[in-house]
mmCIF file of C-alpha atoms and ligand atoms in Angstrom:
data_model
loop_
_atom_site.group_PDB
_atom_site.id
_atom_site.type_symbol
_atom_site.label_atom_id
_atom_site.label_comp_id
_atom_site.label_asym_id
_atom_site.label_seq_id
_atom_site.Cartn_x
_atom_site.Cartn_y
_atom_site.Cartn_z
ATOM 1 C CA MET A 126 14.518 -24.688 -3.280
ATOM 2 C CA LYS A 127 14.814 -24.710 -7.059
ATOM 3 C CA MET A 128 13.681 -27.789 -8.958
ATOM 4 C CA THR A 129 16.011 -28.954 -11.687
ATOM 5 C CA SER A 130 14.405 -29.242 -15.121
ATOM 6 C CA LYS A 131 14.873 -32.993 -14.947
ATOM 7 C CA LEU A 132 12.953 -33.130 -11.683
ATOM 8 C CA MET A 133 10.225 -30.900 -13.092
ATOM 9 C CA ALA A 134 9.899 -33.054 -16.183
ATOM 10 C CA GLY A 135 9.519 -35.994 -13.841
ATOM 11 C CA ALA A 136 6.825 -34.193 -11.859
ATOM 12 C CA ALA A 137 4.955 -33.317 -15.064
ATOM 13 C CA THR A 138 5.083 -36.919 -16.290
ATOM 14 C CA MET A 139 3.755 -38.033 -12.942
ATOM 15 C CA ALA A 140 0.924 -35.485 -13.094
ATOM 16 C CA ILE A 141 -0.088 -36.752 -16.529
ATOM 17 C CA ALA A 142 0.055 -40.309 -15.289
ATOM 18 C CA VAL A 143 -2.217 -39.425 -12.383
ATOM 19 C CA THR A 144 -4.737 -37.331 -14.308
ATOM 20 C CA GLY A 145 -4.577 -39.550 -17.356
ATOM 21 C CA ALA A 146 -4.439 -36.759 -19.949
ATOM 22 C CA LEU A 147 -3.102 -33.333 -20.702
ATOM 23 C CA PRO A 148 -5.609 -30.551 -19.979
ATOM 24 C CA ALA A 149 -7.385 -29.287 -23.113
ATOM 25 C CA MET A 150 -6.004 -25.783 -22.580
ATOM 26 C CA ALA A 151 -2.909 -25.058 -20.537
ATOM 27 C CA ALA A 152 -3.859 -23.043 -17.471
ATOM 28 C CA GLU A 153 -2.232 -19.642 -17.291
ATOM 29 C CA LYS A 154 -0.346 -19.018 -14.085
ATOM 30 C CA TRP A 155 -0.189 -15.461 -12.812
ATOM 31 C CA ASP A 156 2.223 -14.580 -10.023
ATOM 32 C CA MET A 157 1.073 -11.781 -7.742
ATOM 33 C CA PRO A 158 3.814 -10.238 -5.578
ATOM 34 C CA MET A 159 2.616 -8.283 -2.533
ATOM 35 C CA ALA A 160 4.849 -6.336 -0.144
ATOM 36 C CA TYR A 161 3.072 -6.843 3.181
ATOM 37 C CA SER A 162 2.910 -9.783 5.571
ATOM 38 C CA ALA A 163 0.502 -12.634 4.780
ATOM 39 C CA SER A 164 -1.622 -11.786 7.848
ATOM 40 C CA ASN A 165 -2.125 -8.151 6.762
ATOM 41 C CA PHE A 166 -5.646 -7.341 5.558
ATOM 42 C CA HIS A 167 -4.426 -6.265 2.108
ATOM 43 C CA SER A 168 -2.653 -9.607 1.675
ATOM 44 C CA GLU A 169 -5.624 -11.608 2.936
ATOM 45 C CA ASN A 170 -7.873 -9.650 0.616
ATOM 46 C CA GLY A 171 -5.506 -10.301 -2.290
ATOM 47 C CA ALA A 172 -5.497 -14.019 -1.524
ATOM 48 C CA THR A 173 -9.325 -14.068 -1.598
ATOM 49 C CA PHE A 174 -9.263 -12.127 -4.871
ATOM 50 C CA ALA A 175 -6.800 -14.652 -6.325
ATOM 51 C CA GLU A 176 -9.063 -17.535 -5.302
ATOM 52 C CA CYS A 177 -12.075 -15.758 -6.821
ATOM 53 C CA VAL A 178 -10.259 -15.489 -10.165
ATOM 54 C CA THR A 179 -8.919 -19.030 -10.090
ATOM 55 C CA THR A 180 -12.332 -20.494 -9.274
ATOM 56 C CA GLY A 181 -14.288 -18.084 -11.487
ATOM 57 C CA THR A 182 -12.196 -18.870 -14.561
ATOM 58 C CA ASN A 183 -12.349 -22.619 -13.821
ATOM 59 C CA GLY A 184 -8.611 -22.584 -13.368
ATOM 60 C CA GLU A 185 -7.945 -21.041 -16.797
ATOM 61 C CA ILE A 186 -6.152 -18.288 -14.904
ATOM 62 C CA GLU A 187 -4.559 -19.379 -11.672
ATOM 63 C CA ILE A 188 -3.265 -16.532 -9.493
ATOM 64 C CA THR A 189 -0.675 -17.260 -6.802
ATOM 65 C CA THR A 190 -0.026 -14.498 -4.257
ATOM 66 C CA HIS A 191 3.464 -13.985 -2.836
ATOM 67 C CA PRO A 192 3.070 -11.819 0.298
ATOM 68 C CA GLY A 193 5.738 -10.284 2.538
ATOM 69 C CA GLY A 194 7.936 -9.115 -0.347
ATOM 70 C CA SER A 195 8.926 -12.760 -0.927
ATOM 71 C CA LEU A 196 8.968 -12.577 -4.728
ATOM 72 C CA PHE A 197 9.803 -8.877 -5.192
ATOM 73 C CA ALA A 198 10.414 -6.217 -2.543
ATOM 74 C CA GLY A 199 7.760 -3.478 -2.443
ATOM 75 C CA ALA A 200 9.856 -0.951 -4.348
ATOM 76 C CA ASP A 201 10.389 -3.391 -7.242
ATOM 77 C CA ILE A 202 6.847 -4.705 -7.682
ATOM 78 C CA LYS A 203 5.537 -1.989 -9.996
ATOM 79 C CA ARG A 204 8.454 -2.310 -12.413
ATOM 80 C CA ALA A 205 8.153 -6.113 -12.349
ATOM 81 C CA ILE A 206 4.529 -5.822 -13.539
ATOM 82 C CA GLN A 207 5.308 -3.115 -16.114
ATOM 83 C CA THR A 208 8.078 -5.167 -17.679
ATOM 84 C CA GLY A 209 6.125 -8.430 -17.618
ATOM 85 C CA GLN A 210 8.382 -10.196 -15.102
ATOM 86 C CA VAL A 211 5.108 -10.923 -13.341
ATOM 87 C CA GLN A 212 1.563 -10.642 -14.637
ATOM 88 C CA ILE A 213 -0.059 -8.903 -11.654
ATOM 89 C CA GLY A 214 0.904 -7.421 -8.287
ATOM 90 C CA GLU A 215 0.114 -4.991 -5.490
ATOM 91 C CA ARG A 216 1.987 -1.797 -4.674
ATOM 92 C CA LEU A 217 1.687 1.240 -2.431
ATOM 93 C CA MET A 218 1.406 3.817 -5.203
ATOM 94 C CA SER A 219 2.769 6.791 -3.241
ATOM 95 C CA GLY A 220 6.053 4.889 -3.116
ATOM 96 C CA HIS A 221 6.520 6.097 -6.705
ATOM 97 C CA GLN A 222 5.994 9.802 -6.116
ATOM 98 C CA ASN A 223 9.516 10.370 -7.425
ATOM 99 C CA GLU A 224 8.357 9.128 -10.876
ATOM 100 C CA ASN A 225 5.330 11.367 -10.931
ATOM 101 C CA ALA A 226 4.141 13.734 -8.194
ATOM 102 C CA ILE A 227 0.516 12.732 -8.956
ATOM 103 C CA PHE A 228 1.232 9.300 -7.422
ATOM 104 C CA GLY A 229 1.487 11.105 -4.073
ATOM 105 C CA PHE A 230 -2.070 12.478 -4.197
ATOM 106 C CA ASP A 231 -2.981 10.298 -1.211
ATOM 107 C CA SER A 232 -0.084 11.364 1.053
ATOM 108 C CA ILE A 233 -0.816 15.075 1.416
ATOM 109 C CA PRO A 234 -1.052 15.794 5.156
ATOM 110 C CA PHE A 235 -4.550 16.523 6.448
ATOM 111 C CA LEU A 236 -6.141 16.950 3.007
ATOM 112 C CA ALA A 237 -8.394 13.856 3.289
ATOM 113 C CA PRO A 238 -7.875 12.402 6.772
ATOM 114 C CA SER A 239 -10.969 10.158 7.075
ATOM 115 C CA PHE A 240 -12.212 7.118 5.137
ATOM 116 C CA GLU A 241 -15.049 9.233 3.758
ATOM 117 C CA ASP A 242 -12.799 12.049 2.543
ATOM 118 C CA SER A 243 -10.169 9.701 1.232
ATOM 119 C CA ALA A 244 -12.760 7.884 -0.914
ATOM 120 C CA LYS A 245 -13.698 11.240 -2.459
ATOM 121 C CA LEU A 246 -10.063 12.156 -3.019
ATOM 122 C CA TYR A 247 -9.422 8.767 -4.631
ATOM 123 C CA ALA A 248 -12.435 9.222 -6.932
ATOM 124 C CA ALA A 249 -11.141 12.680 -7.920
ATOM 125 C CA ALA A 250 -7.664 11.298 -8.695
ATOM 126 C CA LYS A 251 -8.728 8.028 -10.341
ATOM 127 C CA PRO A 252 -9.081 9.126 -13.999
ATOM 128 C CA LYS A 253 -5.677 10.860 -14.043
ATOM 129 C CA MET A 254 -4.021 8.019 -12.131
ATOM 130 C CA GLU A 255 -5.374 5.428 -14.562
ATOM 131 C CA GLU A 256 -4.253 7.508 -17.526
ATOM 132 C CA ILE A 257 -0.685 7.726 -16.181
ATOM 133 C CA LEU A 258 -0.602 4.028 -15.294
ATOM 134 C CA ASP A 259 -1.967 3.099 -18.715
ATOM 135 C CA GLU A 260 0.958 4.953 -20.307
ATOM 136 C CA GLN A 261 3.212 2.798 -18.127
ATOM 137 C CA ASN A 262 1.708 -0.452 -19.450
ATOM 138 C CA LEU A 263 -0.419 -1.000 -16.342
ATOM 139 C CA VAL A 264 -4.138 -1.631 -15.832
ATOM 140 C CA THR A 265 -5.559 -0.964 -12.365
ATOM 141 C CA LEU A 266 -7.896 -3.662 -11.048
ATOM 142 C CA TYR A 267 -8.645 -2.342 -7.575
ATOM 143 C CA ALA A 268 -7.263 -0.048 -4.892
ATOM 144 C CA VAL A 269 -7.692 -0.147 -1.118
ATOM 145 C CA PRO A 270 -6.686 2.483 1.462
ATOM 146 C CA TRP A 271 -4.598 1.835 4.548
ATOM 147 C CA PRO A 272 -6.111 3.045 7.817
ATOM 148 C CA PRO A 273 -5.296 6.644 8.880
ATOM 149 C CA GLN A 274 -1.619 7.314 9.485
ATOM 150 C CA GLY A 275 -0.323 8.073 12.987
ATOM 151 C CA LEU A 276 3.080 8.511 14.605
ATOM 152 C CA TYR A 277 5.070 5.858 16.435
ATOM 153 C CA PHE A 278 7.883 6.653 18.897
ATOM 154 C CA ASN A 279 9.924 4.973 21.596
ATOM 155 C CA LYS A 280 9.239 7.848 24.017
ATOM 156 C CA GLU A 281 6.534 10.395 24.850
ATOM 157 C CA VAL A 282 6.396 13.181 22.244
ATOM 158 C CA ASN A 283 4.320 16.332 22.699
ATOM 159 C CA SER A 284 5.651 18.649 20.025
ATOM 160 C CA VAL A 285 7.713 18.692 16.849
ATOM 161 C CA ALA A 286 10.630 20.026 18.941
ATOM 162 C CA ASP A 287 10.594 16.694 20.817
ATOM 163 C CA MET A 288 11.292 14.870 17.515
ATOM 164 C CA ALA A 289 14.677 16.467 16.775
ATOM 165 C CA GLY A 290 17.345 13.939 15.831
ATOM 166 C CA ILE A 291 15.105 10.856 15.957
ATOM 167 C CA LYS A 292 15.825 8.168 13.349
ATOM 168 C CA PHE A 293 12.617 7.925 11.343
ATOM 169 C CA ARG A 294 11.546 5.076 9.072
ATOM 170 C CA SER A 295 10.012 6.429 5.847
ATOM 171 C CA TYR A 296 8.071 4.588 3.116
ATOM 172 C CA ASN A 297 7.689 7.271 0.430
ATOM 173 C CA ASN A 298 8.768 10.822 -0.480
ATOM 174 C CA ALA A 299 6.097 12.427 1.676
ATOM 175 C CA THR A 300 7.218 10.552 4.783
ATOM 176 C CA SER A 301 10.879 11.414 4.122
ATOM 177 C CA ARG A 302 9.921 15.050 3.711
ATOM 178 C CA LEU A 303 7.910 14.952 6.924
ATOM 179 C CA ALA A 304 11.023 13.703 8.700
ATOM 180 C CA GLU A 305 13.153 16.508 7.275
ATOM 181 C CA LEU A 306 10.644 19.181 8.216
ATOM 182 C CA THR A 307 10.369 17.847 11.774
ATOM 183 C CA GLY A 308 14.148 17.656 12.259
ATOM 184 C CA MET A 309 14.218 13.852 12.185
ATOM 185 C CA LEU A 310 16.576 11.629 10.184
ATOM 186 C CA PRO A 311 14.744 9.659 7.474
ATOM 187 C CA VAL A 312 15.732 6.136 6.458
ATOM 188 C CA THR A 313 13.596 4.277 3.899
ATOM 189 C CA ILE A 314 12.679 0.756 5.036
ATOM 190 C CA GLU A 315 10.091 -1.685 3.657
ATOM 191 C CA ALA A 316 7.324 -2.697 6.064
ATOM 192 C CA ALA A 317 8.583 -6.298 5.875
ATOM 193 C CA GLU A 318 11.864 -5.148 7.465
ATOM 194 C CA ILE A 319 10.693 -2.790 10.182
ATOM 195 C CA SER A 320 10.557 -5.143 13.182
ATOM 196 C CA GLN A 321 14.263 -5.760 12.659
ATOM 197 C CA ALA A 322 14.999 -2.051 12.081
ATOM 198 C CA PHE A 323 13.317 -1.046 15.330
ATOM 199 C CA ALA A 324 14.863 -3.904 17.282
ATOM 200 C CA THR A 325 18.365 -2.920 16.181
ATOM 201 C CA GLY A 326 17.846 0.845 16.541
ATOM 202 C CA VAL A 327 18.283 1.563 12.798
ATOM 203 C CA ALA A 328 14.937 3.357 13.183
ATOM 204 C CA GLU A 329 13.159 4.678 16.283
ATOM 205 C CA SER A 330 9.996 6.140 14.860
ATOM 206 C CA MET A 331 7.642 6.029 11.865
ATOM 207 C CA ILE A 332 4.353 7.275 10.516
ATOM 208 C CA SER A 333 2.050 4.402 9.558
ATOM 209 C CA SER A 334 -1.281 2.816 10.344
ATOM 210 C CA GLY A 335 -2.093 0.940 13.517
ATOM 211 C CA ALA A 336 -2.367 -2.015 11.129
ATOM 212 C CA THR A 337 1.302 -2.055 10.154
ATOM 213 C CA GLY A 338 2.512 -1.575 13.737
ATOM 214 C CA TYR A 339 0.234 -4.397 14.825
ATOM 215 C CA ASP A 340 1.293 -6.741 11.998
ATOM 216 C CA ARG A 341 4.956 -6.139 12.786
ATOM 217 C CA LYS A 342 4.504 -6.311 16.596
ATOM 218 C CA VAL A 343 6.292 -3.008 17.070
ATOM 219 C CA TRP A 344 5.427 -2.932 20.796
ATOM 220 C CA GLU A 345 8.505 -5.074 21.214
ATOM 221 C CA SER A 346 10.572 -1.919 20.508
ATOM 222 C CA LEU A 347 8.284 1.134 20.505
ATOM 223 C CA SER A 348 6.171 2.639 23.282
ATOM 224 C CA HIS A 349 3.812 5.288 21.862
ATOM 225 C CA PHE A 350 1.304 5.501 19.012
ATOM 226 C CA TYR A 351 -0.245 8.932 18.434
ATOM 227 C CA GLU A 352 -3.392 9.118 16.326
ATOM 228 C CA VAL A 353 -2.701 11.925 13.896
ATOM 229 C CA ASP A 354 -4.952 10.965 10.945
ATOM 230 C CA ALA A 355 -2.496 12.526 8.517
ATOM 231 C CA TRP A 356 -3.616 10.681 5.365
ATOM 232 C CA LEU A 357 -4.758 7.262 4.051
ATOM 233 C CA PRO A 358 -2.413 5.967 1.342
ATOM 234 C CA TYR A 359 -3.671 3.446 -1.244
ATOM 235 C CA ASN A 360 -2.393 0.065 -2.334
ATOM 236 C CA TYR A 361 -3.066 -0.641 -6.018
ATOM 237 C CA VAL A 362 -3.510 -4.055 -7.605
ATOM 238 C CA MET A 363 -2.380 -3.801 -11.194
ATOM 239 C CA VAL A 364 -2.024 -6.127 -14.144
ATOM 240 C CA ASN A 365 0.421 -5.865 -17.044
ATOM 241 C CA LYS A 366 -1.437 -4.275 -19.996
ATOM 242 C CA ASP A 367 -0.216 -6.815 -22.568
ATOM 243 C CA VAL A 368 -1.316 -9.677 -20.327
ATOM 244 C CA TRP A 369 -4.681 -7.951 -19.878
ATOM 245 C CA SER A 370 -5.121 -7.408 -23.639
ATOM 246 C CA ALA A 371 -4.419 -11.101 -24.265
ATOM 247 C CA THR A 372 -7.091 -12.146 -21.729
ATOM 248 C CA SER A 373 -10.443 -13.297 -23.122
ATOM 249 C CA ASP A 374 -13.450 -11.021 -22.626
ATOM 250 C CA ALA A 375 -15.141 -13.681 -20.501
ATOM 251 C CA ASN A 376 -12.163 -13.916 -18.169
ATOM 252 C CA LYS A 377 -11.766 -10.129 -18.090
ATOM 253 C CA ALA A 378 -15.369 -9.886 -16.892
ATOM 254 C CA ILE A 379 -14.729 -12.442 -14.152
ATOM 255 C CA ILE A 380 -11.537 -10.722 -13.000
ATOM 256 C CA THR A 381 -13.243 -7.323 -12.996
ATOM 257 C CA ALA A 382 -16.100 -8.693 -10.891
ATOM 258 C CA CYS A 383 -13.632 -10.245 -8.430
ATOM 259 C CA ALA A 384 -11.775 -6.895 -8.293
ATOM 260 C CA THR A 385 -14.960 -4.936 -7.571
ATOM 261 C CA GLU A 386 -15.701 -7.288 -4.690
ATOM 262 C CA ALA A 387 -12.107 -7.047 -3.450
ATOM 263 C CA GLU A 388 -12.226 -3.257 -3.449
ATOM 264 C CA ALA A 389 -15.359 -3.193 -1.270
ATOM 265 C CA ARG A 390 -14.150 -6.014 0.997
ATOM 266 C CA GLY A 391 -10.718 -4.372 1.401
ATOM 267 C CA LEU A 392 -12.212 -1.014 2.315
ATOM 268 C CA GLN A 393 -14.408 -2.620 4.952
ATOM 269 C CA ALA A 394 -11.440 -4.597 6.325
ATOM 270 C CA SER A 395 -9.375 -1.401 6.510
ATOM 271 C CA LYS A 396 -12.144 0.288 8.507
ATOM 272 C CA ASP A 397 -12.613 -2.715 10.797
ATOM 273 C CA TYR A 398 -8.878 -3.120 11.274
ATOM 274 C CA THR A 399 -8.385 0.501 12.399
ATOM 275 C CA GLN A 400 -9.706 0.177 15.954
ATOM 276 C CA PHE A 401 -8.886 -3.509 16.209
ATOM 277 C CA THR A 402 -5.183 -2.915 15.596
ATOM 278 C CA MET A 403 -4.979 0.154 17.850
ATOM 279 C CA ASP A 404 -6.489 -2.008 20.608
ATOM 280 C CA GLY A 405 -3.869 -4.617 19.730
ATOM 281 C CA LEU A 406 -1.049 -2.080 20.098
ATOM 282 C CA ALA A 407 -2.415 -1.105 23.528
ATOM 283 C CA ALA A 408 -2.734 -4.768 24.511
ATOM 284 C CA GLY A 409 0.930 -5.147 23.498
ATOM 285 C CA GLY A 410 1.786 -2.484 26.085
ATOM 286 C CA MET A 411 1.901 0.696 24.019
ATOM 287 C CA THR A 412 0.383 4.038 25.004
ATOM 288 C CA VAL A 413 -2.206 4.684 22.283
ATOM 289 C CA GLY A 414 -4.225 7.891 21.920
ATOM 290 C CA PRO A 415 -4.746 11.131 20.041
ATOM 291 C CA ALA A 416 -1.756 13.443 19.559
ATOM 292 C CA GLY A 417 -1.755 16.451 21.884
ATOM 293 C CA ASP A 418 -2.744 19.967 20.769
ATOM 294 C CA GLN A 419 0.802 21.299 20.476
ATOM 295 C CA LEU A 420 1.931 18.327 18.393
ATOM 296 C CA MET A 421 -1.127 18.608 16.152
ATOM 297 C CA SER A 422 -0.713 22.336 15.538
ATOM 298 C CA ASP A 423 3.006 21.870 14.801
ATOM 299 C CA LEU A 424 2.163 19.080 12.347
ATOM 300 C CA ARG A 425 -0.568 21.112 10.682
ATOM 301 C CA ALA A 426 1.928 23.893 9.943
ATOM 302 C CA ILE A 427 4.250 21.321 8.354
ATOM 303 C CA GLY A 428 1.271 19.909 6.474
ATOM 304 C CA GLU A 429 0.672 23.316 4.896
ATOM 305 C CA THR A 430 4.239 23.445 3.654
ATOM 306 C CA MET A 431 3.961 19.934 2.243
ATOM 307 C CA THR A 432 0.636 20.692 0.556
ATOM 308 C CA ALA A 433 2.118 23.756 -1.142
ATOM 309 C CA GLU A 434 5.146 21.733 -2.238
ATOM 310 C CA TRP A 435 2.976 18.965 -3.682
ATOM 311 C CA LEU A 436 0.775 21.407 -5.580
ATOM 312 C CA GLU A 437 3.870 23.000 -7.039
ATOM 313 C CA ALA A 438 5.316 19.621 -8.093
ATOM 314 C CA ALA A 439 2.031 18.190 -9.413
ATOM 315 C CA GLY A 440 1.160 21.288 -11.487
ATOM 316 C CA ASP A 441 -2.210 21.756 -13.199
ATOM 317 C CA ASP A 442 -3.127 18.073 -12.963
ATOM 318 C CA GLY A 443 -2.552 18.108 -9.212
ATOM 319 C CA LYS A 444 -4.587 21.266 -8.780
ATOM 320 C CA ALA A 445 -7.407 19.760 -10.836
ATOM 321 C CA ILE A 446 -7.499 16.720 -8.503
ATOM 322 C CA VAL A 447 -7.610 18.849 -5.347
ATOM 323 C CA ASP A 448 -10.267 21.134 -6.879
ATOM 324 C CA ALA A 449 -12.415 18.164 -7.933
ATOM 325 C CA PHE A 450 -12.031 16.664 -4.448
ATOM 326 C CA LYS A 451 -13.035 19.913 -2.736
ATOM 327 C CA ALA A 452 -16.026 20.289 -5.058
ATOM 328 C CA SER A 453 -17.168 16.771 -4.071
ATOM 329 C CA GLN A 454 -17.021 17.444 -0.312
HETATM 330 N N1 LIG B 1267 1.477 0.737 6.137
HETATM 331 C C1 LIG B 1267 2.425 0.737 5.072
HETATM 332 C C2 LIG B 1267 2.074 1.925 4.234
HETATM 333 C C3 LIG B 1267 1.053 2.672 4.967
HETATM 334 C C4 LIG B 1267 0.707 1.824 6.118
HETATM 335 O O1 LIG B 1267 -0.182 2.042 6.923
HETATM 336 C C5 LIG B 1267 3.827 0.876 5.574
HETATM 337 O O2 LIG B 1267 4.042 1.331 6.706
HETATM 338 O O3 LIG B 1267 4.741 0.560 4.827
#
């Protein structure tokens, strides 16, 4: 529902009447769009971060989260922050691999398949990522990985040959490419829409975390989850650079402290959620377990192709990230 300006003026007059005076300094309101459901750990973590900022700044900056793609759909969130339509937001960065191959550093199959490795890969990529985002008018506050990515199907699958012709839900370039290389048919769908897509047969399969399948109750349509541990993609919380520059040093310090806490809390939640959500998928009736040997060796071969393609697309900067990651292992 949209309030008319007359109604809003009325509400403001009432607020003044109740509080007795105008506040000394108008509180700044920051809207924070997020693409994933309110119950998802990233969204819960974002809500806690928002509270931390609102309380820490004594309400000088009040952040309101908008989960589930309710304010902007996932694909539009980054641009909305860049252009100042919103002050802050969260986005799966690999969703923008088509803008810059570097953004896909975290979706290279089998390069960094554990939480430990992925933290090292993220650290290796961070300076370059922040430089690119800075050029796009964005300041990164914190980033949190999703749990390891596995494959969902509505039937038993033991090899890549078994995947031929399946309609596959993708969420970034890497997942679309994986579909092509496995003979599946990619269709890009936001996480917020997948329950519907699976229920209506628009998609029959996806690669994602146990977390997303659990949040979207995919057991209502799908039967198998294979642990593949392909990669751990990162969600980034970013603020518009002009908004950041106009923020007082005291408030910047508070926001940065809240972000540091959110990064650690989010990582822990991602780890805790991994087994919890796979148990949840099983409790929902799905067959959950490691992918078989044939499937894994087929996927590894495809992973090599995708790694070579990414290195080619990401050039010297991409190579430098992978080299720095390998040196840190
Ligand atoms: N969930 C998100 C991205 C990665 C993940 O685990 C999704 O499926 O859209």
